[in-house]
């Protein structure tokens, strides 16, 4: 089983290159690449027509609503959405009902994913039981069962004592902890970022400073315990100096952000449009620009979709009552292309944050075009224009903030371990 | 172009000419309301439903009276008591009511933006009677009418809005309206009760009452909610009264002919001294209540006219 991709524009985030070339895959792995390599006899040839071929996206922080809310999203629908969005690995969140906080539920998830999803799925598990912030989960057993990281998602472990013990224990096992940096008391009940816009709309707010406070505490605990730490979403400029300091001082710290915080700002909420309600809330334009800059410099390592399906009922409510989150597996790549077309980030920089860095952080194979890497690939046209229609999404839930918007960037085909899992008709 | 709105959801959507048109018509209704026979058939045959998802006596009574004086059939629904408890969503409630063919829906809701949401789902005119901390447009209009009648104009005045700005929809609607009509607006209150970056709306922010009231034409006091008095936002009731309560001493900083307003209900001895509130030379608090009925009559009249015109064109198309 070999495929030869010819006439491709190869995006290599590891080398930071964007150049024409060919790529040969065999038995699910990349075996050769370059401008000069030729097609061997008898292999399937894919003419890329000059379009981009990049390592498939490794999406850190996808919510699939199994178990518990399959009407919102199942492994099948999320897997199809991922394939259509160029996501070759979904790293799933444990904030389901019930929480994935023991090896048995984790095994259920792994089995369901294998049965139903056409892309790779690796699961994260909760850091504390029920994500309640009181007792740590069986980190050792969960790692044996395949958990790649431990996170309470958007629940902050309020007790610093509990978190410090969980971190100490996780450090002894080499486990990665992913946290949501936020001062939980200050941000209680908030639906928007404090500022002019929220003041006009009369929404309960949280200061952007709450993110920095949460990060400051977490980083102090990292210094104390030596644990491997990743901040799930850094969305404000005020949090960046602390992050930079921690990295400079050699702590094992990385950070991510969401595609929504990179491409939208607080004003997009407009007349209480609940599809724009995410957690943390959308920030000011100044913050958005600072975060784009931080992705460019590499201070922020990872861009995720933070895919969070919500049904219509959860969103057709007054803004304060409406559920947060947006689906984004399928819109991650086209939304990222906005940053490329605005000349704010190059394609290798984008794929460094969407593929290479998340794979590296989770110690997964992939995220590169190196020989020997798994043939998880996305073929896309960064320029193709379209108008987003939410009812055409593969996700069961259609809560995207990009509905009706003009976008550029279409996924043409997605390959997982060398097999085509999606092809645009 | 005259008053062109389908709903009255907020002052934000109104042009200055539209505000003036409502106030001009309200002036006529003030006259009607002072006659012995206070009845008109302007809204005869129309159904007005008052949906209050939050407690209200004064505003609901004012809307009810306004509708009845114009001849509408008025129905009050206390929403906390009914379907909300049964788990019905706001939109379902709206659709249910819509099926009863109301012509005017008056809605108050504890969440910002909820009335906008409801207005998208019904095909009749919706009047916002207060949504969360967002807007309370008829209150701002009645305040504007009161000021215009007391001062003879509604522009180039110095107006201080004092107290709990952060939680007040009255303050928001007022500062937008008074700004649109080209007045100088000052906000006075403790920083814990001030919304963030509010100074960017072209208002001046003061933390000291004496400074904030210096030479103003109008002093607008806001109600301090009981639940905010327990140390969360301010240390105590008595310290608040000492620093921010309107008394003769603080009022002496304002112009000699400055008027004192309050949207009610008042906490005497918390945000306002009783003697000031009762001083007929300074306080226009009772006039505000009177103007409230007139302004609501005017707003419903104008919305009903637009609705009739809109329905007529729809019928013509068929």
PDB file of C-alpha atoms in Angstrom, chain A residues 193-205 271-272 313 315-321, chain B residues 12 89-91 109 111-114 116-117 121 131 133-134 172 176 195-198 200-201:
ATOM      1  CA  UNK A 193     -14.831  40.312  29.575  1.00  0.00           C
ATOM      2  CA  UNK A 194     -15.068  43.519  31.562  1.00  0.00           C
ATOM      3  CA  UNK A 195     -14.733  46.578  29.419  1.00  0.00           C
ATOM      4  CA  UNK A 196     -16.679  49.081  27.413  1.00  0.00           C
ATOM      5  CA  UNK A 197     -18.670  46.561  25.434  1.00  0.00           C
ATOM      6  CA  UNK A 198     -19.878  44.506  28.392  1.00  0.00           C
ATOM      7  CA  UNK A 199     -20.687  47.683  30.305  1.00  0.00           C
ATOM      8  CA  UNK A 200     -22.938  48.789  27.459  1.00  0.00           C
ATOM      9  CA  UNK A 201     -24.605  45.412  27.225  1.00  0.00           C
ATOM     10  CA  UNK A 202     -25.024  45.099  30.983  1.00  0.00           C
ATOM     11  CA  UNK A 203     -23.489  41.636  31.205  1.00  0.00           C
ATOM     12  CA  UNK A 204     -21.807  40.161  34.288  1.00  0.00           C
ATOM     13  CA  UNK A 205     -18.095  40.343  33.649  1.00  0.00           C
ATOM     14  CA  UNK A 271     -26.722  41.818  20.113  1.00  0.00           C
ATOM     15  CA  UNK A 272     -26.272  38.959  22.590  1.00  0.00           C
ATOM     16  CA  UNK A 313     -31.902  24.466  23.265  1.00  0.00           C
ATOM     17  CA  UNK A 315     -28.060  28.278  23.116  1.00  0.00           C
ATOM     18  CA  UNK A 316     -31.541  29.726  22.522  1.00  0.00           C
ATOM     19  CA  UNK A 317     -31.579  31.405  25.898  1.00  0.00           C
ATOM     20  CA  UNK A 318     -30.741  34.823  27.297  1.00  0.00           C
ATOM     21  CA  UNK A 319     -26.961  35.339  27.026  1.00  0.00           C
ATOM     22  CA  UNK A 320     -26.259  34.876  30.738  1.00  0.00           C
ATOM     23  CA  UNK A 321     -28.170  31.597  30.865  1.00  0.00           C
TER      24      UNK A 321
ATOM     25  CA  UNK B  12     -29.571  52.703  21.814  1.00  0.00           C
ATOM     26  CA  UNK B  89     -37.956  28.225  28.107  1.00  0.00           C
ATOM     27  CA  UNK B  90     -38.340  31.897  27.409  1.00  0.00           C
ATOM     28  CA  UNK B  91     -38.781  31.252  23.709  1.00  0.00           C
ATOM     29  CA  UNK B 109     -36.730  40.075  32.502  1.00  0.00           C
ATOM     30  CA  UNK B 111     -31.301  38.892  32.235  1.00  0.00           C
ATOM     31  CA  UNK B 112     -29.691  41.405  29.895  1.00  0.00           C
ATOM     32  CA  UNK B 113     -30.680  40.816  26.286  1.00  0.00           C
ATOM     33  CA  UNK B 114     -33.636  38.553  27.107  1.00  0.00           C
ATOM     34  CA  UNK B 116     -34.260  41.341  22.458  1.00  0.00           C
ATOM     35  CA  UNK B 117     -34.285  37.559  22.165  1.00  0.00           C
ATOM     36  CA  UNK B 121     -39.655  35.322  18.044  1.00  0.00           C
ATOM     37  CA  UNK B 131     -33.847  43.676  30.968  1.00  0.00           C
ATOM     38  CA  UNK B 133     -28.591  45.518  33.733  1.00  0.00           C
ATOM     39  CA  UNK B 134     -29.041  46.464  30.116  1.00  0.00           C
ATOM     40  CA  UNK B 172     -27.516  52.924  31.117  1.00  0.00           C
ATOM     41  CA  UNK B 176     -27.355  56.957  26.306  1.00  0.00           C
ATOM     42  CA  UNK B 195     -19.008  49.702  35.340  1.00  0.00           C
ATOM     43  CA  UNK B 196     -15.533  49.265  33.874  1.00  0.00           C
ATOM     44  CA  UNK B 197     -14.308  51.675  31.204  1.00  0.00           C
ATOM     45  CA  UNK B 198     -17.567  53.597  31.419  1.00  0.00           C
ATOM     46  CA  UNK B 200     -15.242  55.838  27.245  1.00  0.00           C
ATOM     47  CA  UNK B 201     -18.914  56.584  26.647  1.00  0.00           C
TER      48      UNK B 201
END
